[in-house]
PDB file of C-alpha atoms and ligand atoms in Angstrom:
ATOM      1  CA  MET A   1      39.735  -2.234 -20.953  1.00 83.00           C
ATOM      2  CA  GLY A   2      35.972  -3.261 -20.140  1.00 96.00           C
ATOM      3  CA  ARG A   3      33.993  -5.987 -22.037  1.00 97.00           C
ATOM      4  CA  LEU A   4      31.657  -2.902 -23.995  1.00 98.00           C
ATOM      5  CA  ASP A   5      33.909  -0.633 -25.186  1.00 98.00           C
ATOM      6  CA  GLY A   6      33.472   0.898 -29.052  1.00 98.00           C
ATOM      7  CA  LYS A   7      29.298  -0.523 -27.724  1.00 98.00           C
ATOM      8  CA  VAL A   8      26.049   1.873 -27.438  1.00 98.00           C
ATOM      9  CA  ALA A   9      23.695   0.627 -24.946  1.00 99.00           C
ATOM     10  CA  LEU A  10      19.463   2.021 -25.555  1.00 99.00           C
ATOM     11  CA  VAL A  11      18.061   1.236 -21.941  1.00 99.00           C
ATOM     12  CA  THR A  12      14.406   1.892 -21.621  1.00 99.00           C
ATOM     13  CA  GLY A  13      13.297   3.549 -18.046  1.00 98.00           C
ATOM     14  CA  ALA A  14      16.879   3.520 -16.896  1.00 98.00           C
ATOM     15  CA  ALA A  15      15.952   7.847 -14.954  1.00 98.00           C
ATOM     16  CA  ARG A  16      16.155   5.522 -11.838  1.00 98.00           C
ATOM     17  CA  GLY A  17      15.769   2.293 -10.180  1.00 98.00           C
ATOM     18  CA  ILE A  18      16.947  -1.073 -11.777  1.00 98.00           C
ATOM     19  CA  GLY A  19      17.178   0.827 -15.396  1.00 98.00           C
ATOM     20  CA  LYS A  20      19.413   3.827 -14.371  1.00 98.00           C
ATOM     21  CA  GLY A  21      21.838   0.409 -12.397  1.00 98.00           C
ATOM     22  CA  ILE A  22      22.194  -1.702 -15.401  1.00 99.00           C
ATOM     23  CA  ALA A  23      22.998   1.930 -17.492  1.00 98.00           C
ATOM     24  CA  THR A  24      25.489   2.237 -14.769  1.00 98.00           C
ATOM     25  CA  GLU A  25      27.127  -1.221 -14.884  1.00 98.00           C
ATOM     26  CA  LEU A  26      26.989  -0.552 -18.979  1.00 98.00           C
ATOM     27  CA  ALA A  27      28.935   2.328 -18.766  1.00 98.00           C
ATOM     28  CA  ARG A  28      31.063   0.606 -16.356  1.00 98.00           C
ATOM     29  CA  GLU A  29      32.257  -2.411 -18.704  1.00 98.00           C
ATOM     30  CA  GLY A  30      32.333   1.382 -21.395  1.00 98.00           C
ATOM     31  CA  ALA A  31      29.623   1.625 -23.092  1.00 98.00           C
ATOM     32  CA  ASP A  32      28.136   4.575 -24.252  1.00 98.00           C
ATOM     33  CA  ILE A  33      24.796   4.804 -22.891  1.00 98.00           C
ATOM     34  CA  VAL A  34      20.791   6.183 -24.479  1.00 99.00           C
ATOM     35  CA  ILE A  35      19.026   6.574 -21.242  1.00 98.00           C
ATOM     36  CA  CYS A  36      14.903   6.562 -22.259  1.00 98.00           C
ATOM     37  CA  ASP A  37      12.556   7.134 -19.957  1.00 98.00           C
ATOM     38  CA  VAL A  38       9.590   9.609 -19.261  1.00 98.00           C
ATOM     39  CA  LEU A  39      10.656  11.644 -17.077  1.00 98.00           C
ATOM     40  CA  ILE A  40      13.370  13.803 -18.943  1.00 98.00           C
ATOM     41  CA  ASP A  41      14.731  15.682 -15.762  1.00 98.00           C
ATOM     42  CA  ALA A  42      15.439  12.511 -14.143  1.00 98.00           C
ATOM     43  CA  ALA A  43      16.630  10.629 -17.288  1.00 98.00           C
ATOM     44  CA  SER A  44      19.131  14.142 -17.642  1.00 98.00           C
ATOM     45  CA  SER A  45      20.801  13.973 -14.409  1.00 98.00           C
ATOM     46  CA  THR A  46      20.807  10.392 -14.784  1.00 98.00           C
ATOM     47  CA  ALA A  47      23.022  11.252 -18.065  1.00 98.00           C
ATOM     48  CA  SER A  48      25.582  13.713 -16.282  1.00 98.00           C
ATOM     49  CA  GLU A  49      26.503  11.155 -13.337  1.00 98.00           C
ATOM     50  CA  LEU A  50      27.209   8.335 -15.371  1.00 98.00           C
ATOM     51  CA  GLN A  51      29.395  10.664 -18.070  1.00 98.00           C
ATOM     52  CA  ASN A  52      30.824  12.151 -15.316  1.00 98.00           C
ATOM     53  CA  ASP A  53      31.426   8.970 -13.363  1.00 98.00           C
ATOM     54  CA  HIS A  54      32.596   6.362 -16.579  1.00 97.00           C
ATOM     55  CA  GLY A  55      33.976   9.456 -18.728  1.00 97.00           C
ATOM     56  CA  VAL A  56      31.477   7.483 -21.577  1.00 98.00           C
ATOM     57  CA  SER A  57      29.231   9.448 -24.237  1.00 98.00           C
ATOM     58  CA  THR A  58      25.551   9.705 -23.088  1.00 98.00           C
ATOM     59  CA  LEU A  59      22.216  10.954 -24.194  1.00 98.00           C
ATOM     60  CA  ALA A  60      19.274  11.483 -22.450  1.00 98.00           C
ATOM     61  CA  LEU A  61      15.696  11.255 -24.279  1.00 98.00           C
ATOM     62  CA  GLU A  62      11.960  11.600 -23.278  1.00 98.00           C
ATOM     63  CA  MET A  63      10.641   8.560 -24.133  1.00 98.00           C
ATOM     64  CA  ASP A  64       7.427   6.748 -23.957  1.00 98.00           C
ATOM     65  CA  VAL A  65       7.706   2.989 -24.706  1.00 98.00           C
ATOM     66  CA  THR A  66       3.871   2.727 -25.340  1.00 98.00           C
ATOM     67  CA  SER A  67       3.728   5.266 -28.078  1.00 98.00           C
ATOM     68  CA  GLU A  68       4.835   4.281 -31.567  1.00 98.00           C
ATOM     69  CA  ASP A  69       6.056   7.904 -32.550  1.00 98.00           C
ATOM     70  CA  SER A  70       7.723   8.623 -29.654  1.00 98.00           C
ATOM     71  CA  ILE A  71      10.122   5.479 -30.232  1.00 98.00           C
ATOM     72  CA  SER A  72      10.901   5.674 -33.887  1.00 98.00           C
ATOM     73  CA  THR A  73      11.714   9.294 -33.399  1.00 98.00           C
ATOM     74  CA  ASN A  74      13.601   8.292 -30.241  1.00 98.00           C
ATOM     75  CA  VAL A  75      15.833   5.577 -31.993  1.00 98.00           C
ATOM     76  CA  GLU A  76      16.211   7.343 -35.634  1.00 98.00           C
ATOM     77  CA  ARG A  77      17.436  10.294 -32.788  1.00 98.00           C
ATOM     78  CA  ALA A  78      19.424   8.015 -31.057  1.00 98.00           C
ATOM     79  CA  ILE A  79      21.368   5.724 -34.070  1.00 98.00           C
ATOM     80  CA  SER A  80      22.196   9.719 -35.978  1.00 98.00           C
ATOM     81  CA  GLU A  81      24.211  11.485 -32.536  1.00 98.00           C
ATOM     82  CA  MET A  82      25.503   7.558 -31.073  1.00 98.00           C
ATOM     83  CA  GLY A  83      26.327   6.638 -34.752  1.00 98.00           C
ATOM     84  CA  GLN A  84      24.701   3.249 -34.102  1.00 98.00           C
ATOM     85  CA  ILE A  85      23.025   1.148 -30.671  1.00 98.00           C
ATOM     86  CA  ASN A  86      24.996  -2.258 -30.327  1.00 98.00           C
ATOM     87  CA  ILE A  87      22.438  -3.704 -26.983  1.00 99.00           C
ATOM     88  CA  LEU A  88      19.066  -3.052 -25.950  1.00 99.00           C
ATOM     89  CA  VAL A  89      17.788  -3.342 -22.752  1.00 99.00           C
ATOM     90  CA  ASN A  90      13.890  -3.170 -22.375  1.00 99.00           C
ATOM     91  CA  ASN A  91      13.170  -2.532 -18.815  1.00 98.00           C
ATOM     92  CA  ALA A  92      10.928   0.411 -18.659  1.00 98.00           C
ATOM     93  CA  GLY A  93       7.634  -1.118 -16.146  1.00 98.00           C
ATOM     94  CA  VAL A  94       5.189  -0.341 -14.396  1.00 98.00           C
ATOM     95  CA  PRO A  95       2.834  -2.196 -11.239  1.00 96.00           C
ATOM     96  CA  PRO A  96      -0.575  -2.160 -11.417  1.00 96.00           C
ATOM     97  CA  ASP A  97      -3.089   0.107  -8.870  1.00 95.00           C
ATOM     98  CA  ASN A  98      -4.779  -1.759  -7.288  1.00 94.00           C
ATOM     99  CA  PHE A  99      -4.242  -6.142  -6.055  1.00 91.00           C
ATOM    100  CA  GLY A 100      -6.530  -9.440  -6.527  1.00 89.00           C
ATOM    101  CA  VAL A 101     -10.041  -8.927  -7.210  1.00 91.00           C
ATOM    102  CA  ASP A 102      -9.823  -5.152  -6.866  1.00 93.00           C
ATOM    103  CA  GLU A 103      -8.140  -4.991 -10.314  1.00 95.00           C
ATOM    104  CA  THR A 104      -9.430  -2.913 -13.182  1.00 97.00           C
ATOM    105  CA  GLU A 105      -9.361  -3.207 -17.133  1.00 97.00           C
ATOM    106  CA  ALA A 106      -7.115   0.122 -16.548  1.00 98.00           C
ATOM    107  CA  ASP A 107      -4.429  -2.111 -14.370  1.00 97.00           C
ATOM    108  CA  TRP A 108      -4.494  -4.617 -16.953  1.00 98.00           C
ATOM    109  CA  ASP A 109      -4.256  -2.216 -20.343  1.00 98.00           C
ATOM    110  CA  ARG A 110      -1.859  -0.137 -18.531  1.00 98.00           C
ATOM    111  CA  CYS A 111       0.743  -3.363 -17.457  1.00 98.00           C
ATOM    112  CA  TYR A 112       0.412  -5.200 -21.429  1.00 98.00           C
ATOM    113  CA  GLU A 113       0.789  -1.539 -22.920  1.00 98.00           C
ATOM    114  CA  VAL A 114       3.947  -0.220 -20.574  1.00 98.00           C
ATOM    115  CA  ASN A 115       5.671  -4.159 -19.426  1.00 98.00           C
ATOM    116  CA  LEU A 116       5.432  -6.186 -22.776  1.00 98.00           C
ATOM    117  CA  LYS A 117       3.962  -4.059 -26.180  1.00 98.00           C
ATOM    118  CA  GLY A 118       6.248  -1.797 -24.606  1.00 98.00           C
ATOM    119  CA  ILE A 119       9.057  -4.863 -25.405  1.00 99.00           C
ATOM    120  CA  TRP A 120       7.352  -5.624 -28.687  1.00 98.00           C
ATOM    121  CA  LYS A 121       7.754  -2.163 -29.784  1.00 98.00           C
ATOM    122  CA  VAL A 122      10.718  -0.970 -29.036  1.00 99.00           C
ATOM    123  CA  THR A 123      12.350  -4.197 -30.455  1.00 98.00           C
ATOM    124  CA  SER A 124      10.539  -3.937 -34.033  1.00 98.00           C
ATOM    125  CA  ALA A 125      11.544   0.178 -34.058  1.00 98.00           C
ATOM    126  CA  VAL A 126      16.061  -1.702 -33.486  1.00 98.00           C
ATOM    127  CA  ALA A 127      16.014  -5.216 -35.090  1.00 98.00           C
ATOM    128  CA  PRO A 128      15.899  -3.279 -38.213  1.00 98.00           C
ATOM    129  CA  HIS A 129      18.825  -1.512 -37.678  1.00 98.00           C
ATOM    130  CA  PHE A 130      20.294  -4.560 -35.797  1.00 98.00           C
ATOM    131  CA  LYS A 131      19.991  -6.652 -38.952  1.00 98.00           C
ATOM    132  CA  GLU A 132      21.038  -3.689 -41.395  1.00 98.00           C
ATOM    133  CA  GLN A 133      24.464  -3.548 -39.115  1.00 97.00           C
ATOM    134  CA  GLY A 134      25.071  -7.756 -38.731  1.00 98.00           C
ATOM    135  CA  GLY A 135      23.776  -8.081 -35.226  1.00 98.00           C
ATOM    136  CA  GLY A 136      23.049  -6.817 -31.740  1.00 98.00           C
ATOM    137  CA  LYS A 137      22.010  -8.059 -28.197  1.00 98.00           C
ATOM    138  CA  ILE A 138      18.668  -7.740 -26.480  1.00 99.00           C
ATOM    139  CA  VAL A 139      17.547  -8.116 -23.103  1.00 99.00           C
ATOM    140  CA  ASN A 140      14.222  -7.997 -21.747  1.00 99.00           C
ATOM    141  CA  ILE A 141      13.312  -7.140 -17.495  1.00 99.00           C
ATOM    142  CA  ALA A 142      11.210  -9.326 -17.031  1.00 98.00           C
ATOM    143  CA  SER A 143      10.001 -10.281 -13.261  1.00 98.00           C
ATOM    144  CA  ILE A 144       9.742 -13.687 -11.012  1.00 97.00           C
ATOM    145  CA  ALA A 145       6.261 -12.507 -10.796  1.00 97.00           C
ATOM    146  CA  GLY A 146       6.425 -14.441 -14.471  1.00 97.00           C
ATOM    147  CA  ARG A 147       7.068 -17.348 -13.297  1.00 96.00           C
ATOM    148  CA  LEU A 148       4.146 -17.850 -10.281  1.00 90.00           C
ATOM    149  CA  GLY A 149       1.270 -15.952 -10.051  1.00 87.00           C
ATOM    150  CA  GLY A 150       0.958 -13.719  -6.786  1.00 83.00           C
ATOM    151  CA  GLY A 151      -1.704 -11.368  -6.166  1.00 82.00           C
ATOM    152  CA  MET A 152      -1.119  -8.945  -8.690  1.00 94.00           C
ATOM    153  CA  ALA A 153      -2.362 -11.721 -12.137  1.00 96.00           C
ATOM    154  CA  SER A 154      -2.322  -8.212 -14.833  1.00 97.00           C
ATOM    155  CA  TYR A 155       1.794  -7.786 -13.472  1.00 97.00           C
ATOM    156  CA  SER A 156       2.444 -10.789 -13.022  1.00 97.00           C
ATOM    157  CA  ALA A 157       0.422 -11.710 -16.520  1.00 97.00           C
ATOM    158  CA  SER A 158       2.618  -9.664 -18.257  1.00 98.00           C
ATOM    159  CA  LYS A 159       5.905 -10.526 -16.928  1.00 98.00           C
ATOM    160  CA  ALA A 160       5.291 -13.752 -18.240  1.00 98.00           C
ATOM    161  CA  GLY A 161       4.825 -12.331 -21.417  1.00 98.00           C
ATOM    162  CA  ALA A 162       7.763 -10.887 -21.505  1.00 98.00           C
ATOM    163  CA  ILE A 163       9.483 -14.192 -21.044  1.00 98.00           C
ATOM    164  CA  SER A 164       7.252 -15.477 -23.489  1.00 98.00           C
ATOM    165  CA  ILE A 165       8.142 -12.593 -26.121  1.00 98.00           C
ATOM    166  CA  THR A 166      11.648 -13.501 -25.265  1.00 99.00           C
ATOM    167  CA  GLN A 167      11.647 -16.792 -26.393  1.00 98.00           C
ATOM    168  CA  SER A 168       9.523 -16.180 -29.762  1.00 98.00           C
ATOM    169  CA  GLN A 169      11.858 -12.971 -31.138  1.00 98.00           C
ATOM    170  CA  ALA A 170      15.359 -15.100 -29.870  1.00 98.00           C
ATOM    171  CA  ALA A 171      14.266 -17.556 -32.007  1.00 98.00           C
ATOM    172  CA  GLU A 172      13.114 -15.306 -34.783  1.00 98.00           C
ATOM    173  CA  LEU A 173      16.280 -13.168 -34.783  1.00 98.00           C
ATOM    174  CA  GLY A 174      19.103 -15.711 -33.827  1.00 98.00           C
ATOM    175  CA  ARG A 175      20.037 -15.935 -37.409  1.00 98.00           C
ATOM    176  CA  PHE A 176      20.695 -12.079 -37.747  1.00 98.00           C
ATOM    177  CA  ASN A 177      23.048 -12.654 -35.272  1.00 98.00           C
ATOM    178  CA  VAL A 178      20.663 -11.235 -32.619  1.00 98.00           C
ATOM    179  CA  ASN A 179      21.001 -12.526 -28.728  1.00 99.00           C
ATOM    180  CA  VAL A 180      17.619 -12.101 -26.893  1.00 99.00           C
ATOM    181  CA  ASN A 181      17.420 -12.866 -23.539  1.00 99.00           C
ATOM    182  CA  ALA A 182      15.844 -12.038 -20.618  1.00 99.00           C
ATOM    183  CA  ILE A 183      16.674 -10.815 -16.664  1.00 98.00           C
ATOM    184  CA  CYS A 184      14.011 -12.410 -13.771  1.00 98.00           C
ATOM    185  CA  PRO A 185      14.727  -9.637 -10.905  1.00 98.00           C
ATOM    186  CA  GLY A 186      13.722 -10.579  -6.635  1.00 98.00           C
ATOM    187  CA  LEU A 187      13.119  -8.110  -5.103  1.00 97.00           C
ATOM    188  CA  LEU A 188      14.347  -4.374  -4.993  1.00 98.00           C
ATOM    189  CA  TRP A 189      13.561  -1.356  -2.879  1.00 98.00           C
ATOM    190  CA  THR A 190      13.264   0.966  -5.551  1.00 98.00           C
ATOM    191  CA  ASP A 191       9.700   3.216  -6.256  1.00 96.00           C
ATOM    192  CA  LEU A 192       8.093   0.776  -7.800  1.00 97.00           C
ATOM    193  CA  TRP A 193       7.816  -1.049  -4.835  1.00 95.00           C
ATOM    194  CA  ARG A 194       7.198   1.263  -2.730  1.00 96.00           C
ATOM    195  CA  GLN A 195       3.802   1.930  -5.276  1.00 95.00           C
ATOM    196  CA  ILE A 196       3.595  -1.982  -4.613  1.00 93.00           C
ATOM    197  CA  GLU A 197       3.307  -1.042  -0.628  1.00 93.00           C
ATOM    198  CA  GLY A 198       1.329   1.805  -0.836  1.00 93.00           C
ATOM    199  CA  MET A 199      -0.968  -0.874  -3.338  1.00 92.00           C
ATOM    200  CA  PHE A 200      -1.005  -3.233  -0.782  1.00 90.00           C
ATOM    201  CA  ALA A 201      -1.883  -0.946   2.331  1.00 91.00           C
ATOM    202  CA  GLY A 202      -4.732   0.764   0.249  1.00 91.00           C
ATOM    203  CA  ASP A 203      -2.703   4.235   1.278  1.00 90.00           C
ATOM    204  CA  HIS A 204      -0.123   5.571  -0.448  1.00 89.00           C
ATOM    205  CA  THR A 205       1.049   8.481   1.875  1.00 93.00           C
ATOM    206  CA  GLU A 206       4.985   8.450   2.804  1.00 91.00           C
ATOM    207  CA  GLU A 207       4.681   6.333   6.067  1.00 90.00           C
ATOM    208  CA  VAL A 208       2.784   3.421   4.360  1.00 89.00           C
ATOM    209  CA  VAL A 209       5.053   3.780   1.095  1.00 91.00           C
ATOM    210  CA  ASP A 210       8.094   3.688   3.187  1.00 92.00           C
ATOM    211  CA  ARG A 211       7.544   0.760   5.307  1.00 92.00           C
ATOM    212  CA  ARG A 212       9.858  -1.829   4.396  1.00 96.00           C
ATOM    213  CA  GLU A 213       8.022  -4.277   7.272  1.00 95.00           C
ATOM    214  CA  ARG A 214       6.096  -6.419   4.600  1.00 93.00           C
ATOM    215  CA  PHE A 215       9.488  -6.387   1.754  1.00 95.00           C
ATOM    216  CA  GLU A 216      11.837  -8.207   4.864  1.00 97.00           C
ATOM    217  CA  ALA A 217       8.874 -10.177   5.266  1.00 96.00           C
ATOM    218  CA  VAL A 218       8.793 -12.017   1.894  1.00 94.00           C
ATOM    219  CA  ILE A 219      12.662 -11.656   1.939  1.00 97.00           C
ATOM    220  CA  ASP A 220      13.123 -13.712   5.037  1.00 97.00           C
ATOM    221  CA  ALA A 221      10.426 -16.437   4.688  1.00 96.00           C
ATOM    222  CA  ASN A 222      11.372 -17.104   0.698  1.00 95.00           C
ATOM    223  CA  MET A 223      14.664 -16.279   0.015  1.00 97.00           C
ATOM    224  CA  PRO A 224      17.448 -18.500   0.703  1.00 98.00           C
ATOM    225  CA  LEU A 225      19.919 -16.024   0.495  1.00 98.00           C
ATOM    226  CA  GLN A 226      17.739 -14.066   2.524  1.00 97.00           C
ATOM    227  CA  ARG A 227      19.271 -10.556   0.930  1.00 97.00           C
ATOM    228  CA  GLU A 228      17.008  -8.359  -1.075  1.00 98.00           C
ATOM    229  CA  GLN A 229      18.832  -7.602  -4.619  1.00 98.00           C
ATOM    230  CA  THR A 230      20.087  -4.256  -6.038  1.00 98.00           C
ATOM    231  CA  PRO A 231      19.852  -2.053  -9.580  1.00 98.00           C
ATOM    232  CA  GLU A 232      23.637  -3.107  -9.577  1.00 98.00           C
ATOM    233  CA  ASP A 233      23.010  -6.895  -9.631  1.00 98.00           C
ATOM    234  CA  ILE A 234      20.506  -6.482 -11.809  1.00 99.00           C
ATOM    235  CA  GLY A 235      22.964  -3.977 -14.034  1.00 98.00           C
ATOM    236  CA  LYS A 236      26.326  -7.082 -13.450  1.00 98.00           C
ATOM    237  CA  ALA A 237      23.770 -10.072 -14.880  1.00 98.00           C
ATOM    238  CA  VAL A 238      22.361  -7.229 -17.981  1.00 99.00           C
ATOM    239  CA  ALA A 239      26.045  -6.875 -18.981  1.00 98.00           C
ATOM    240  CA  PHE A 240      26.597 -10.345 -18.749  1.00 98.00           C
ATOM    241  CA  PHE A 241      24.253 -11.387 -20.994  1.00 98.00           C
ATOM    242  CA  ALA A 242      25.466  -8.460 -23.792  1.00 98.00           C
ATOM    243  CA  SER A 243      28.949  -9.045 -23.685  1.00 98.00           C
ATOM    244  CA  ASP A 244      30.321 -11.579 -26.211  1.00 97.00           C
ATOM    245  CA  ASP A 245      30.958 -13.850 -22.436  1.00 98.00           C
ATOM    246  CA  ALA A 246      27.708 -14.877 -24.015  1.00 98.00           C
ATOM    247  CA  LYS A 247      27.713 -14.918 -27.524  1.00 98.00           C
ATOM    248  CA  ASN A 248      25.775 -18.950 -27.427  1.00 98.00           C
ATOM    249  CA  ILE A 249      23.019 -18.212 -24.552  1.00 98.00           C
ATOM    250  CA  THR A 250      19.879 -16.931 -25.995  1.00 99.00           C
ATOM    251  CA  GLY A 251      15.838 -17.390 -25.442  1.00 98.00           C
ATOM    252  CA  GLN A 252      17.113 -17.807 -21.399  1.00 98.00           C
ATOM    253  CA  ALA A 253      14.966 -15.493 -18.582  1.00 98.00           C
ATOM    254  CA  LEU A 254      17.699 -16.163 -16.125  1.00 98.00           C
ATOM    255  CA  ASN A 255      16.435 -15.314 -12.627  1.00 98.00           C
ATOM    256  CA  VAL A 256      18.319 -12.895 -10.443  1.00 98.00           C
ATOM    257  CA  ASP A 257      16.290 -13.275  -7.007  1.00 98.00           C
ATOM    258  CA  GLY A 258      18.093 -14.818  -4.286  1.00 98.00           C
ATOM    259  CA  GLY A 259      17.205 -18.311  -4.709  1.00 97.00           C
ATOM    260  CA  MET A 260      13.328 -17.161  -4.773  1.00 96.00           C
ATOM    261  CA  ARG A 261      12.263 -19.465  -7.841  1.00 94.00           C
ATOM    262  CA  MET A 262      14.281 -21.740  -8.983  1.00 93.00           C
ATOM    263  CA  ASN A 263      12.771 -22.805 -12.044  1.00 86.00           C
TER     264      ASN A 263
HETATM  265  N1  NAD B 301      11.340  -3.476  -7.725  1.00 50.97           N
HETATM  266  C1  NAD B 301      11.369  -5.260  -8.089  1.00 50.97           C
HETATM  267  O1  NAD B 301      11.387  -5.549  -6.750  1.00 50.97           O
HETATM  268  C2  NAD B 301      10.734  -5.913  -9.633  1.00 50.97           C
HETATM  269  C3  NAD B 301      10.923  -6.391  -9.609  1.00 50.97           C
HETATM  270  C4  NAD B 301      11.029  -7.123 -10.708  1.00 50.97           C
HETATM  271  C5  NAD B 301      10.586  -6.649 -11.685  1.00 50.97           C
HETATM  272  N2  NAD B 301      11.092  -5.410 -12.104  1.00 50.97           N
HETATM  273  C6  NAD B 301      11.295  -4.588 -13.292  1.00 50.97           C
HETATM  274  O2  NAD B 301      12.299  -4.083 -13.732  1.00 50.97           O
HETATM  275  C7  NAD B 301      11.550  -3.203 -14.089  1.00 50.97           C
HETATM  276  C8  NAD B 301      12.628  -1.879 -13.436  1.00 50.97           C
HETATM  277  O3  NAD B 301      11.830  -0.820 -12.252  1.00 50.97           O
HETATM  278  P1  NAD B 301      12.254  -0.859 -11.142  1.00 50.97           P
HETATM  279  O4  NAD B 301      11.714  -1.529  -9.609  1.00 50.97           O
HETATM  280  O5  NAD B 301      13.243   0.138 -10.942  1.00 50.97           O
HETATM  281  O6  NAD B 301      10.844   0.423 -11.070  1.00 50.97           O
HETATM  282  P2  NAD B 301      10.834   2.435 -11.497  1.00 50.97           P
HETATM  283  O7  NAD B 301       9.593   2.732 -10.910  1.00 50.97           O
HETATM  284  O8  NAD B 301      12.098   2.479  -9.507  1.00 50.97           O
HETATM  285  O9  NAD B 301      11.590   2.301 -12.071  1.00 50.97           O
HETATM  286  C9  NAD B 301      10.793   2.650 -13.184  1.00 50.97           C
HETATM  287  C10 NAD B 301      11.253   3.033 -14.850  1.00 50.97           C
HETATM  288  O10 NAD B 301      10.587   3.331 -16.138  1.00 50.97           O
HETATM  289  C11 NAD B 301       9.901   4.626 -16.555  1.00 50.97           C
HETATM  290  N3  NAD B 301       8.780   4.295 -17.144  1.00 50.97           N
HETATM  291  C12 NAD B 301       7.432   3.986 -17.002  1.00 50.97           C
HETATM  292  N4  NAD B 301       6.704   3.729 -17.754  1.00 50.97           N
HETATM  293  C13 NAD B 301       7.598   3.970 -19.078  1.00 50.97           C
HETATM  294  C14 NAD B 301       7.113   4.028 -19.649  1.00 50.97           C
HETATM  295  N5  NAD B 301       5.582   4.321 -21.155  1.00 50.97           N
HETATM  296  N6  NAD B 301       7.964   4.574 -21.270  1.00 50.97           N
HETATM  297  C15 NAD B 301       9.700   4.937 -20.685  1.00 50.97           C
HETATM  298  N7  NAD B 301       9.062   4.844 -19.733  1.00 50.97           N
HETATM  299  C16 NAD B 301       8.651   4.355 -18.607  1.00 50.97           C
HETATM  300  C17 NAD B 301       9.805   5.083 -15.095  1.00 50.97           C
HETATM  301  O11 NAD B 301       9.366   6.431 -15.461  1.00 50.97           O
HETATM  302  C18 NAD B 301      11.072   4.926 -14.325  1.00 50.97           C
HETATM  303  O12 NAD B 301      12.231   5.188 -14.868  1.00 50.97           O
HETATM  304  C19 NAD B 301      10.214  -2.952 -14.637  1.00 50.97           C
HETATM  305  O13 NAD B 301      10.311  -3.681 -15.677  1.00 50.97           O
HETATM  306  C20 NAD B 301       9.744  -3.758 -13.083  1.00 50.97           C
HETATM  307  O14 NAD B 301       8.718  -4.391 -13.846  1.00 50.97           O
HETATM  308  C21 NAD B 301      10.692  -4.378 -10.533  1.00 50.97           C
END
C-alpha cells in the first residue's frame, strides 16, 4: 500500500531530470501519473517506464506551461482520461542563457514566463477542479536561488517569486482544502545544470557542458553535507507534501539542499 494509492498526479516538466524523479517517487507511492512536457517523445518514454516499473497508469501530454490554450486543453484531457487530478506539481523550469550584467530582456521574460507565470497559469487551470472535488495538493518547485541572489538575477527573482506565489496560493486555496507548498532544491546535475555550466563558460560544447569541477567546488565550499542532491531526493519531499502526512502544512518552502541555505 502506497501513501498515494488512488490519486492522480499531474507533473509539469516531467520528461526528464527532477520532474522525472518526482513522477517516479509519486508512482512508487501508488499514484497514477500525467507527464506534461514540451518534449513529447521523452515524456512518452518516461510514461512507459513508470507504467512498466511501478504498474501505475500514465498519460504523456505535450503541454507548454507558457500557453493558456495548451494548458486548458491538456488539463481537460487529463481529467477526462484519468478521471481526476488530486496532486499538481509545478516543476517545469528554465535557466537564463546569459549571466550577470550580460543577462538580456529575453532571459528575464523567459524565466518569468516559465518559472513564475507558468505556476500561476497551470494552477489557475487546475484549481477550479480541486475546489469542485473538495481538495487537492499543489507543490511548486522553486530553488535555493530564490532564497539568496547569485549570478543569475532573472532566475533567482523568478524563484523568489515561486516561493511568494506559494504563500499567496496557500492563503487563497486553504479554505477549499488545498495545501500549497514549495520545495527549494539545491544542486542537481541535470540538463538544466549542464546548460548553466555552458553559460558560465561562454561555451555550450559537450566537453564544457559535461565538466563538473565548478559544480563540485560549489558543493564542497557551501554544502555542510558535502553531497549533491538527486531527483529522487526532491521526489521524496514532494511525495511527503502530496500525502496526508502533511495535511496541516501549507504555505511552506522546504530546502532540500544539503544544508546550503538554512533559512
Ligand atoms: N538542477 C538543479 O540544480 C535545480 C536546482 C534548483 C531548482 N531546480 C528547478 O527544478 C526544476 C526542474 O529542473 P531540472 O534540473 O530537472 O531541469 P531539466 O532541464 O532537466 O528539466 C526541465 C524540464 O522542464 C521542461 N520544460 C521547460 N520549459 C517548459 C515549458 N514551457 N512547458 C513545459 N515543460 C517545460 C523541459 O523540457 C524539461 O523536461 C526547474 O524548475 C528548475 O528551475 C533545479
